[in-house]
Coordinates of C-alpha atoms in Angstrom, one line a residue:
X1 CA -12.0 13.8 -5.7
X2 CA -9.6 13.4 -8.4
X3 CA -11.2 15.5 -11.1
X4 CA -9.3 18.8 -11.1
X5 CA -11.4 22.1 -11.1
X6 CA -9.9 25.3 -12.2
X7 CA -11.6 28.5 -11.1
X8 CA -12.5 30.9 -13.6
X9 CA -13.0 33.8 -11.4
X10 CA -10.4 36.5 -11.0
X11 CA -8.0 34.9 -8.3
X12 CA -7.9 38.3 -6.6
X13 CA -11.6 38.5 -6.3
X14 CA -12.3 36.5 -3.1
X15 CA -16.1 37.0 -3.2
X16 CA -16.2 35.8 -6.7
X17 CA -14.2 32.7 -6.0
X18 CA -16.4 31.7 -3.1
X19 CA -19.5 32.2 -5.1
X20 CA -18.1 30.0 -7.8
X21 CA -17.2 27.3 -5.2
X22 CA -20.9 27.4 -4.0
X23 CA -22.2 27.2 -7.6
X24 CA -20.1 24.3 -8.1
X25 CA -21.0 22.6 -4.9
X26 CA -24.7 23.5 -4.3
X27 CA -25.6 20.9 -1.6
X28 CA -25.0 23.1 1.6
X29 CA -27.7 24.7 3.5
X30 CA -27.8 28.5 4.1
X31 CA -26.5 28.0 7.6
X32 CA -23.8 25.9 6.4
X33 CA -22.9 28.3 3.7
X34 CA -22.6 31.1 6.3
X35 CA -20.2 29.1 8.4
X36 CA -17.9 28.2 5.3
X37 CA -18.1 31.9 4.3
X38 CA -16.7 32.9 7.8
X39 CA -13.9 30.4 7.5
X40 CA -13.1 31.8 4.0
X41 CA -13.2 35.4 5.1
X42 CA -10.9 34.5 7.9
X43 CA -8.4 32.7 5.6
X44 CA -8.4 35.7 3.1
X45 CA -7.9 38.2 5.8
X46 CA -4.8 36.5 7.1
X47 CA -3.3 35.4 3.7
X48 CA -4.2 37.9 1.1
X49 CA -0.9 39.7 1.2
X50 CA 1.0 36.3 0.8
X51 CA 2.1 35.3 -2.7
X52 CA 3.2 31.9 -3.5
X53 CA 6.2 31.1 -5.8
X54 CA 3.7 30.6 -8.8
X55 CA 2.4 34.0 -8.4
X56 CA -1.0 33.2 -6.9
X57 CA -2.5 34.5 -3.5
X58 CA -1.8 31.7 -0.8
X59 CA -5.6 31.3 -0.2
X60 CA -6.0 29.5 -3.6
X61 CA -4.5 26.4 -2.5
X62 CA -6.9 25.9 0.7
X63 CA -9.8 26.7 -1.6
X64 CA -8.7 24.0 -4.2
X65 CA -8.3 21.5 -1.3
X66 CA -11.8 22.3 -0.1
X67 CA -13.2 22.0 -3.6
X68 CA -11.5 18.5 -4.0
X69 CA -13.4 17.4 -0.8
X70 CA -16.7 19.1 -1.8
X71 CA -16.6 17.1 -5.1
X72 CA -17.2 14.2 -2.9
X73 CA -20.0 16.1 -1.1
X74 CA -18.2 16.0 2.3
X75 CA -19.8 17.7 5.3
X76 CA -19.5 21.4 6.2
X77 CA -17.0 20.7 9.1
X78 CA -14.6 19.0 6.8
X79 CA -14.9 21.8 4.3
X80 CA -14.3 24.4 7.0
X81 CA -11.2 22.5 8.3
X82 CA -9.8 22.2 4.7
X83 CA -10.1 26.0 4.1
X84 CA -8.2 26.6 7.5
X85 CA -6.0 23.6 7.5
X86 CA -2.9 25.7 7.3
X87 CA -4.4 28.7 9.2
X88 CA -2.0 28.1 12.3
X89 CA 0.9 28.6 10.2
X90 CA -0.4 32.3 9.4
X91 CA -0.9 32.9 13.1
X92 CA -4.7 32.8 13.2
X93 CA -5.3 32.6 17.0
X94 CA -6.3 29.3 18.3
X95 CA -9.2 30.8 20.3
X96 CA -10.7 32.4 17.4
X97 CA -11.0 29.0 15.7
X98 CA -12.3 27.3 18.7
X99 CA -15.0 29.9 19.5
X100 CA -16.0 30.4 15.7
X101 CA -16.0 26.8 14.5
X102 CA -15.8 24.4 17.6
X103 CA -13.2 22.3 19.4
X104 CA -13.5 19.4 17.1
X105 CA -12.7 21.4 14.0
X106 CA -9.8 23.0 15.7
X107 CA -8.4 19.6 16.7
X108 CA -8.7 18.4 13.0
X109 CA -7.0 21.7 11.9
X110 CA -4.2 21.5 14.4
X111 CA -3.4 17.8 13.6
X112 CA -3.4 18.3 9.9
X113 CA -1.3 21.4 10.2
X114 CA 1.2 19.4 12.2
X115 CA 1.3 16.4 9.7
X116 CA 1.7 18.7 6.7
X117 CA 4.6 20.5 8.3
X118 CA 6.6 17.3 8.8
X119 CA 9.5 17.2 6.3
X120 CA 9.5 14.0 4.4
X121 CA 12.3 14.5 1.7
X122 CA 14.8 12.1 2.7
X123 CA 14.7 8.4 2.7
X124 CA 16.1 7.9 6.2
X125 CA 15.1 6.8 9.7
X126 CA 13.8 10.4 10.1
X127 CA 11.5 10.0 7.2
X128 CA 10.3 6.7 8.9
X129 CA 9.6 8.4 12.1
X130 CA 7.8 11.4 10.2
X131 CA 5.5 8.9 8.5
X132 CA 4.8 6.9 11.5
X133 CA 3.8 9.9 13.4
X134 CA 1.7 11.0 10.5
X135 CA -0.2 7.7 10.3
X136 CA -0.7 7.5 14.1
X137 CA -2.2 11.0 14.1
X138 CA -4.5 10.2 11.3
X139 CA -6.2 7.6 13.1
X140 CA -7.6 10.0 15.7
X141 CA -10.2 11.5 13.1
X142 CA -10.7 10.2 9.5
X143 CA -11.2 13.6 8.2
X144 CA -7.6 14.4 8.9
X145 CA -6.5 11.7 6.4
X146 CA -9.0 13.1 3.8
X147 CA -7.7 16.5 4.0
X148 CA -4.1 15.5 4.0
X149 CA -4.7 13.5 0.9
X150 CA -6.6 16.4 -0.8
X151 CA -3.7 18.8 0.3
X152 CA -1.0 16.4 -1.4
X153 CA -3.1 15.9 -4.6
X154 CA -3.4 19.6 -5.2
X155 CA 0.2 20.0 -4.5
X156 CA 1.4 17.5 -7.0
X157 CA -1.1 18.9 -9.6
X158 CA 0.6 22.2 -9.4
X159 CA 4.3 21.5 -9.3
X160 CA 5.1 22.7 -12.8
X161 CA 6.8 25.9 -11.4
X162 CA 9.2 24.0 -9.1
X163 CA 12.7 22.9 -10.0
X164 CA 13.2 19.4 -11.4
X165 CA 14.8 17.9 -8.5
X166 CA 12.2 19.0 -6.2
X167 CA 9.5 17.8 -8.5
X168 CA 11.1 14.4 -8.2
X169 CA 10.9 14.5 -4.4
X170 CA 7.4 15.2 -4.4
X171 CA 6.6 12.7 -7.1
X172 CA 8.5 9.9 -5.3
X173 CA 6.4 10.7 -2.1
X174 CA 3.4 10.5 -4.2
X175 CA 4.2 6.9 -5.3
X176 CA 5.6 5.8 -2.1
X177 CA 3.1 7.2 0.5
X178 CA 0.1 8.9 -0.9
X179 CA -1.0 6.7 -3.7
X180 CA -0.8 3.5 -1.4
X181 CA -2.7 5.6 1.4
X182 CA -5.3 6.6 -1.0
X183 CA -5.7 2.9 -2.0
X184 CA -5.8 1.8 1.5
X185 CA -8.7 4.1 2.0
X186 CA -10.5 2.9 -1.0
X187 CA -10.0 5.9 -2.9
X188 CA -9.0 4.4 -6.2
X189 CA -9.4 7.6 -8.5
X190 CA -7.1 9.5 -6.2
X191 CA -4.7 6.6 -6.1
X192 CA -4.8 6.4 -10.0
X193 CA -4.1 10.2 -10.2
X194 CA -1.2 10.2 -7.7
X195 CA 0.4 7.4 -9.7
X196 CA 0.0 9.2 -13.1
X197 CA 1.3 12.4 -11.9
X198 CA 4.3 10.6 -10.2
X199 CA 5.2 9.0 -13.4
X200 CA 4.8 12.1 -15.1
X201 CA 7.5 13.8 -13.2
X202 CA 9.8 10.8 -12.3
X203 CA 9.7 9.4 -16.0
X204 CA 8.4 12.1 -18.3
X205 CA 9.6 10.3 -21.6
X206 CA 7.7 7.2 -20.8
X207 CA 4.7 9.1 -19.6
X208 CA 4.6 11.1 -23.0
X209 CA 5.2 7.7 -25.0
X210 CA 2.2 6.0 -23.1
X211 CA 0.0 9.1 -23.6
X212 CA 0.6 9.2 -27.4
X213 CA -0.2 5.6 -27.7
X214 CA -3.4 5.6 -25.8
X215 CA -4.6 8.7 -27.9
X216 CA -3.7 6.9 -31.1
X217 CA -6.6 5.1 -33.1
X218 CA -9.2 6.5 -30.7
X219 CA -12.0 6.0 -33.2
X220 CA -10.9 2.3 -33.8
X221 CA -10.9 1.7 -30.0
X222 CA -14.4 3.2 -29.7
X223 CA -15.8 1.1 -32.3
X224 CA -14.3 -2.2 -30.7
X225 CA -15.4 -1.2 -27.2
X226 CA -19.0 -0.4 -28.4
X227 CA -19.4 -3.7 -30.1
X228 CA -18.4 -5.5 -26.8
X229 CA -20.8 -3.1 -24.9
X230 CA -23.7 -4.0 -27.4
X231 CA -23.0 -7.6 -26.9
X232 CA -23.2 -7.5 -23.3
X233 CA -26.3 -5.3 -23.2
X234 CA -28.1 -7.7 -25.4
X235 CA -27.3 -10.8 -23.3
X236 CA -28.1 -9.1 -20.0
X237 CA -31.4 -8.0 -21.4
X238 CA -32.3 -11.6 -22.3
X239 CA -31.4 -12.5 -18.4
X240 CA -33.7 -9.4 -17.4
X241 CA -30.7 -7.7 -15.8
X242 CA -30.6 -3.9 -15.9
X243 CA -27.0 -2.9 -16.3
X244 CA -24.9 0.3 -16.8
X245 CA -21.5 -0.2 -18.8
X246 CA -18.7 2.2 -18.6
X247 CA -15.7 1.9 -21.0
X248 CA -12.2 3.4 -20.4
X249 CA -8.4 3.1 -21.2
X250 CA -6.4 2.1 -18.3
X251 CA -4.5 4.8 -16.5
X252 CA -0.9 5.5 -17.4
X253 CA 0.9 4.1 -14.5
X254 CA -1.0 0.8 -14.6
X255 CA 0.2 0.6 -18.3
X256 CA 3.8 1.4 -17.2
X257 CA 3.8 -1.4 -14.6
X258 CA 2.6 -3.9 -17.3
X259 CA 5.4 -2.7 -19.5
X260 CA 8.1 -3.4 -16.8
X261 CA 6.6 -6.7 -15.8
X262 CA 6.3 -8.1 -19.3
X263 CA 9.4 -6.2 -20.6
X264 CA 7.3 -4.8 -23.7
X265 CA 6.8 -1.3 -25.2
X266 CA 3.4 0.3 -24.7
X267 CA 2.4 -0.2 -28.2
X268 CA 3.1 -4.1 -27.7
X269 CA 0.5 -4.3 -25.0
X270 CA -3.0 -5.2 -25.9
X271 CA -5.0 -5.2 -22.8
X272 CA -4.9 -1.4 -22.5
X273 CA -8.8 -1.3 -22.5
X274 CA -11.3 -2.1 -19.8
X275 CA -15.1 -2.3 -19.3
X276 CA -16.9 -1.7 -16.0
X277 CA -20.5 -3.3 -15.7
X278 CA -22.6 -2.1 -12.8
X279 CA -25.8 -3.8 -11.7
X280 CA -28.0 -3.9 -8.7
X281 CA -27.3 -7.1 -6.6
X282 CA -24.4 -9.3 -5.9
X283 CA -26.1 -12.3 -7.5
X284 CA -26.6 -10.4 -10.6
X285 CA -22.7 -9.8 -10.6
X286 CA -22.2 -13.6 -10.7
X287 CA -24.7 -14.1 -13.5
X288 CA -23.0 -11.5 -15.6
X289 CA -19.6 -13.2 -15.2
X290 CA -21.2 -16.2 -16.6
X291 CA -22.6 -14.0 -19.5
X292 CA -19.2 -12.5 -20.2
X293 CA -17.4 -15.8 -20.0
X294 CA -20.1 -17.2 -22.5
X295 CA -19.3 -14.6 -24.9
X296 CA -15.6 -14.6 -24.9
X297 CA -12.8 -17.0 -23.8
X298 CA -11.6 -16.0 -20.3
X299 CA -7.7 -15.8 -19.9
X300 CA -6.4 -18.4 -17.3
X301 CA -5.6 -17.1 -13.9
X302 CA -7.1 -13.6 -14.4
X303 CA -10.4 -14.1 -12.6
X304 CA -10.5 -12.5 -9.1
X305 CA -13.5 -12.5 -7.0
X306 CA -13.2 -9.4 -4.5
X307 CA -16.9 -9.7 -3.6
X308 CA -16.5 -13.1 -1.7
X309 CA -13.1 -11.8 -0.3
X310 CA -13.1 -7.8 -0.3
X311 CA -9.8 -6.1 0.0
X312 CA -8.8 -4.5 3.1
X313 CA -10.1 -1.0 2.1
X314 CA -13.6 -2.6 1.6
X315 CA -13.2 -2.7 -2.3
X316 CA -15.5 -5.4 -3.8
X317 CA -15.8 -6.2 -7.4
X318 CA -15.4 -9.3 -9.9
X319 CA -12.4 -9.0 -12.2
X320 CA -11.8 -10.9 -15.3
X321 CA -9.8 -10.7 -18.5
X322 CA -11.3 -12.1 -21.8
X323 CA -10.0 -12.4 -25.4
X324 CA -12.5 -10.3 -27.5
X325 CA -11.9 -10.0 -31.2
X326 CA -8.2 -11.1 -30.8
X327 CA -7.5 -8.5 -28.0
X328 CA -7.3 -8.8 -24.2
X329 CA -10.2 -7.0 -22.7
X330 CA -10.3 -6.5 -18.9
X331 CA -13.8 -6.4 -17.3
X332 CA -14.9 -5.5 -13.8
X333 CA -18.4 -6.3 -12.4
X334 CA -19.9 -4.7 -9.4
X335 CA -23.1 -3.3 -8.1
X336 CA -23.9 0.5 -7.8
X337 CA -23.3 0.5 -4.1
X338 CA -19.7 -1.3 -4.5
X339 CA -18.9 1.2 -7.2
X340 CA -19.5 4.1 -5.0
X341 CA -17.2 2.5 -2.4
X342 CA -14.6 1.8 -5.1
X343 CA -14.8 5.4 -6.3
X344 CA -14.8 7.2 -3.0
X345 CA -13.7 4.7 -0.3
X346 CA -14.0 5.9 3.2
X347 CA -15.3 9.2 1.8
X348 CA -18.5 7.5 0.7
X349 CA -19.5 7.0 4.4
X350 CA -19.5 10.8 4.9
X351 CA -21.6 11.6 1.8
X352 CA -24.1 14.4 2.7
X353 CA -27.7 13.5 2.9
X354 CA -30.1 16.4 2.4
X355 CA -32.5 16.9 5.5
X356 CA -30.4 14.3 7.7
X357 CA -27.2 14.3 9.7
X358 CA -24.1 13.2 8.0
X359 CA -23.7 9.5 7.9
X360 CA -20.6 9.1 10.1
X361 CA -18.0 6.4 9.2
X362 CA -17.7 3.6 11.4
X363 CA -14.0 3.6 11.8
X364 CA -14.0 0.6 14.1
X365 CA -15.0 -1.3 11.1
X366 CA -12.2 -0.2 8.6
X367 CA -9.1 -2.4 8.8
X368 CA -6.4 0.3 8.6
X369 CA -7.9 2.3 11.7
X370 CA -7.9 -1.0 13.9
X371 CA -4.3 -1.6 13.0
X372 CA -3.4 1.9 13.6
X373 CA -4.9 2.0 17.1
X374 CA -3.0 -1.1 17.9
X375 CA 0.3 0.1 16.5
X376 CA -0.1 3.3 18.5
X377 CA 0.5 1.5 21.6
X378 CA 3.6 -0.1 20.5
X379 CA 7.1 1.8 20.4
X380 CA 8.9 1.1 17.1
X381 CA 12.6 2.0 17.8
X382 CA 14.3 1.1 14.7
X383 CA 13.9 1.5 10.9
X384 CA 13.3 -2.2 10.2
X385 CA 10.4 -2.2 12.7
X386 CA 8.7 0.8 10.9
X387 CA 9.5 -0.5 7.5
X388 CA 7.6 -3.6 8.4
X389 CA 4.6 -1.6 9.7
X390 CA 4.6 0.8 6.7
X391 CA 4.6 -2.2 4.2
X392 CA 1.8 -4.0 6.1
X393 CA -0.3 -0.9 6.2
X394 CA 0.2 0.5 2.8
X395 CA 1.1 -2.7 0.7
X396 CA -1.0 -5.3 -1.0
X397 CA -2.6 -8.2 1.0
X398 CA -3.4 -11.9 0.3
X399 CA -5.8 -14.2 1.8
X400 CA -4.9 -17.6 3.1
X401 CA -6.8 -20.2 5.0
X402 CA -6.3 -22.5 8.1
X403 CA -7.1 -26.0 7.7
X404 CA -10.4 -25.5 9.4
X405 CA -11.3 -22.8 6.7
X406 CA -10.8 -19.7 8.8
X407 CA -9.5 -16.7 6.6
X408 CA -6.4 -14.9 7.5
X409 CA -5.4 -11.7 5.8
X410 CA -1.7 -11.0 5.5
X411 CA 0.4 -8.4 3.5
X412 CA 1.9 -9.6 0.3
X413 CA 5.2 -11.4 0.7
X414 CA 4.2 -12.8 4.2
X415 CA 5.4 -16.2 4.9
X416 CA 4.4 -19.2 7.1
X417 CA 6.2 -17.6 10.3
X418 CA 3.8 -14.6 9.8
X419 CA 0.8 -16.9 9.3
X420 CA 1.7 -18.7 12.7
X421 CA 2.0 -15.5 14.6
X422 CA -1.4 -14.2 13.1
X423 CA -3.1 -17.3 14.8
X424 CA -1.1 -17.0 18.1
X425 CA 2.1 -16.0 19.3
X426 CA 2.6 -19.3 21.1
X427 CA 2.3 -21.1 17.7
X428 CA 4.7 -18.6 16.0
X429 CA 7.2 -19.3 18.7
X430 CA 7.1 -23.1 18.4
X431 CA 7.0 -23.3 14.5
X432 CA 9.5 -25.6 12.9
X433 CA 7.7 -26.5 9.6
X434 CA 4.7 -25.6 7.4
X435 CA 2.6 -27.1 4.5
X436 CA 0.8 -25.1 1.8
X437 CA -2.1 -27.3 0.2
X438 CA -0.6 -30.4 1.8
X439 CA 2.9 -30.1 0.7
X440 CA 5.8 -28.9 2.8
X441 CA 7.2 -25.4 1.9
X442 CA 10.2 -23.4 3.2
X443 CA 9.1 -21.3 6.2
X444 CA 10.5 -18.1 4.5
X445 CA 8.9 -18.7 1.1
X446 CA 6.2 -16.1 0.5
X447 CA 2.5 -17.4 0.7
X448 CA 0.2 -17.3 -2.2
X449 CA -3.3 -16.2 -2.4
X450 CA -6.0 -18.8 -1.2
X451 CA -3.4 -21.4 -0.1
X452 CA -4.5 -23.5 2.9
X453 CA -1.6 -23.4 5.5
X454 CA -0.8 -26.0 8.0
X455 CA 1.7 -25.2 10.7
X456 CA 4.0 -27.9 12.3
X457 CA 5.3 -27.0 15.8
X458 CA 7.9 -28.3 18.1
X459 CA 7.8 -27.7 22.0
X460 CA 11.6 -27.3 22.0
X461 CA 11.6 -24.6 19.2
X462 CA 12.1 -21.0 19.7
X463 CA 12.4 -17.7 17.6
X464 CA 15.6 -16.9 15.9
X465 CA 17.3 -13.9 14.5
X466 CA 16.9 -15.2 11.0
X467 CA 13.1 -15.5 11.5
X468 CA 13.1 -11.8 12.7
X469 CA 14.9 -10.9 9.4
X470 CA 12.4 -12.8 7.2
X471 CA 8.9 -11.9 8.5
X472 CA 6.7 -9.2 6.9
X473 CA 4.1 -8.5 9.5
X474 CA 4.8 -6.2 12.4
X475 CA 3.1 -8.4 14.9
X476 CA 5.6 -11.3 14.1
X477 CA 8.5 -8.8 14.0
X478 CA 7.5 -7.4 17.4
X479 CA 7.0 -10.7 19.1
X480 CA 10.3 -12.3 17.8
X481 CA 12.3 -9.0 18.7
X482 CA 10.9 -9.1 22.2
X483 CA 11.6 -12.9 22.7
X484 CA 15.1 -12.4 21.6
X485 CA 15.8 -9.5 23.7
X486 CA 14.4 -11.4 26.8
X487 CA 16.0 -14.8 26.1
X488 CA 19.0 -14.2 23.8
X489 CA 21.9 -12.7 25.6
X490 CA 23.9 -12.5 22.3
X491 CA 21.0 -10.8 20.7
X492 CA 20.4 -8.1 23.4
X493 CA 24.2 -7.5 23.7
X494 CA 24.3 -7.1 19.8
X495 CA 21.4 -4.6 20.2
X496 CA 23.0 -2.7 22.8
X497 CA 26.3 -2.6 20.9
X498 CA 24.7 -1.5 17.7
X499 CA 22.9 1.4 19.6
X500 CA 26.2 2.5 21.1
X501 CA 27.9 2.3 17.8
X502 CA 25.2 4.5 16.1
X503 CA 25.2 6.9 18.9
X504 CA 29.1 7.3 18.6
X505 CA 28.9 7.4 14.9
X506 CA 26.4 10.2 15.0
X507 CA 29.2 12.6 16.5
X508 CA 31.8 11.7 13.8
X509 CA 32.5 13.6 10.6
X510 CA 32.7 11.8 7.2
X511 CA 36.4 10.8 7.4
X512 CA 36.1 9.5 10.9
X513 CA 33.0 7.5 9.9
X514 CA 34.9 5.9 6.9
X515 CA 37.8 4.9 9.0
X516 CA 35.5 3.4 11.7
X517 CA 33.6 1.3 9.2
X518 CA 37.0 0.2 7.6
X519 CA 38.1 -0.9 11.1
X520 CA 34.9 -2.8 11.7
X521 CA 35.2 -4.6 8.3
X522 CA 38.8 -5.7 9.0
X523 CA 37.6 -6.8 12.5
X524 CA 34.8 -9.1 10.8
X525 CA 37.1 -10.7 8.2
X526 CA 36.9 -14.4 8.3
X527 CA 40.0 -16.4 9.9
X528 CA 42.0 -18.8 7.7
X529 CA 40.7 -22.2 7.6
X530 CA 41.9 -24.3 10.4
X531 CA 42.8 -21.5 13.0
X532 CA 39.6 -22.2 14.9
X533 CA 38.2 -25.5 16.1
X534 CA 34.7 -26.4 14.7
X535 CA 32.2 -28.9 16.0
X536 CA 29.3 -30.0 13.8
X537 CA 25.8 -30.0 15.4
X538 CA 23.2 -29.9 12.8
X539 CA 21.7 -28.7 9.6
X540 CA 20.5 -25.2 9.1
X541 CA 17.6 -25.0 6.5
X542 CA 17.7 -21.3 5.3
X543 CA 19.3 -20.3 8.4
X544 CA 16.7 -22.0 10.6
X545 CA 17.1 -24.7 13.3
X546 CA 14.5 -27.3 14.2
X547 CA 13.3 -27.7 10.5
X548 CA 12.5 -31.5 9.6
X549 CA 15.2 -33.0 7.4
X550 CA 16.7 -36.3 6.7
X551 CA 20.0 -37.4 5.0
X552 CA 19.5 -38.9 1.6
X553 CA 20.7 -42.6 1.6
X554 CA 21.8 -42.4 -2.0
X555 CA 24.8 -40.2 -1.3
X556 CA 24.9 -40.1 2.5
X557 CA 26.5 -36.6 3.0
X558 CA 29.0 -35.8 5.7
X559 CA 30.7 -32.8 6.7
X560 CA 32.5 -30.9 5.0
X561 CA 30.6 -32.2 1.9
X562 CA 28.8 -29.4 -0.2
X563 CA 25.2 -30.1 0.3
X564 CA 21.9 -29.1 -1.4
X565 CA 18.3 -29.5 0.1
X566 CA 15.3 -30.8 -1.6
X567 CA 11.8 -30.1 -0.2
X568 CA 9.8 -33.6 -0.4
X569 CA 6.1 -33.9 -0.3
X570 CA 6.0 -35.6 2.9
X571 CA 9.2 -36.4 4.8
X572 CA 10.6 -32.6 5.2
X573 CA 13.9 -31.6 3.6
X574 CA 16.1 -34.4 2.0
X575 CA 19.8 -33.5 2.3
X576 CA 21.9 -34.5 -0.6
X577 CA 25.6 -34.0 -1.6
X578 CA 25.7 -31.3 -4.3
X579 CA 27.5 -33.8 -6.8
X580 CA 24.9 -36.5 -6.2
X581 CA 23.6 -37.9 -9.5
X582 CA 20.2 -39.0 -8.1
X583 CA 19.8 -35.4 -6.9
X584 CA 20.9 -34.0 -10.1
X585 CA 18.2 -36.1 -12.1
X586 CA 15.2 -35.0 -9.9
X587 CA 12.5 -33.5 -12.2
X588 CA 11.9 -29.8 -11.6
X589 CA 14.9 -29.7 -9.1
X590 CA 15.3 -26.1 -9.4
X591 CA 11.8 -25.3 -8.2
X592 CA 11.9 -27.3 -5.0
X593 CA 15.6 -26.9 -4.0
X594 CA 16.2 -25.1 -0.7
X595 CA 19.3 -23.5 0.9
X596 CA 20.9 -25.8 3.4
X597 CA 24.2 -25.5 5.3
X598 CA 26.2 -27.3 8.1
X599 CA 25.7 -25.6 11.5
X600 CA 29.2 -25.2 13.0
X601 CA 30.1 -24.2 16.7
X602 CA 33.4 -22.4 17.2

């Protein structure tokens, strides 16, 4: 899907272009070719007089979108929908599309057209609404998301003629929305291309620097990789395993991320090369990882098993990084079937099979569709709610375990509160503490992959606004928000006041808005000490009540002492005075210190 194909025919020769399309994609039957031809002729008839800003006929873009999808050998109905995905904009009658190509094709075209006409150029609540509506619409038919991704990919491939600022807008959209969405759909090649093109237009200097370094010493790199490949072939043959090995340089955006993470220039990085080993069975994958680790020393912490625990998009593979001839070499090992899924993602379920019907994707088995269907039933009324949803759908995920060994999949950055709600809302509402691998952790600390999480509850506990602001999953956010609205009068009053203020501010001009905000800031200024009576009730741990804690006997802190918290292994949070010598001498104090404060009632 990500391999760009430039048509050689004259762009004004519509028949020549279609013939070239069929030569390139020769898997259609005569009947299917006939229907695709009718769709193409209808498109050309309605758009031949419309010239885009780059000087080409308007029908070239839909043809390239169809070609991107045809490279994945998608079915005739998807190709027709791709050709006509913008037909309604050019006033093609709805009845013509329905009568010629069927009701289902019309629905795909109608929804895709609606999505692609949503403006998403500003990072505001309106953008959040637009993306939300787009995602929800997509879950009605998987072909909508495939066409949308192909449309956006072709657009960002062809933005050279646009002004620099608009290039940046489109490039930022590619990295914020389309690359993560392609990744969620399992389309690794498309994700990589979205990321690389985004980097090209948001940071062209770095892009060109990486491009120059990757192209340097090409012959030397080829010899290095060939030696590694020969060693693997030799050992695999001894074990009777038939393998296919592919070598490659990593894509530019991946290198850029490593540069930022390690604060190094591209020419200072060594692990820019990678091998992919394809075999026939999962058991052979594990045998091959043993062969690889026998040939070279693996780097600590760089082995990942996505076969035993696949990603949410269905991706499966073994990943490792080894030191080969003094250089870090990344190696992926997977079966041919896993590779097909990794390359095409959800599109691999729609691959055309000659002489049979298309193999329809089982949408109910794909995680993103299950989540979208659930979220479609809920009303998300604020930007924070939608931000939580977007991050959960499009971000990375982690796997953690219950004490009984059940696996829970959560978005990266999720904490123990999210975990508790993933088990049951009643557990989330009563959480007061948590353990990770047997050690007490702060409730808001992000969980790590493969941790065993144990939840501590208290029947008197309840959700708090601090919890609402710390969770990463939409389920936890929605449940806490609903509980607070129903049970916390202060919270519901604050929400009503906030809505009223936002509504009032929407009618103000810039000067009035600035005056209003200054007035609000002055109102919220802290009163001088002693003007209000305070009563000490308890300790807040990272803003949370009902967290297990005790006062250290070495310093016996009392209000208004400045205090510090320390996470013990078995007794919860130990509260010390900040100047306590015992506390200051605790080994690795910084790693296990936690924010605590006196709770005061005015």
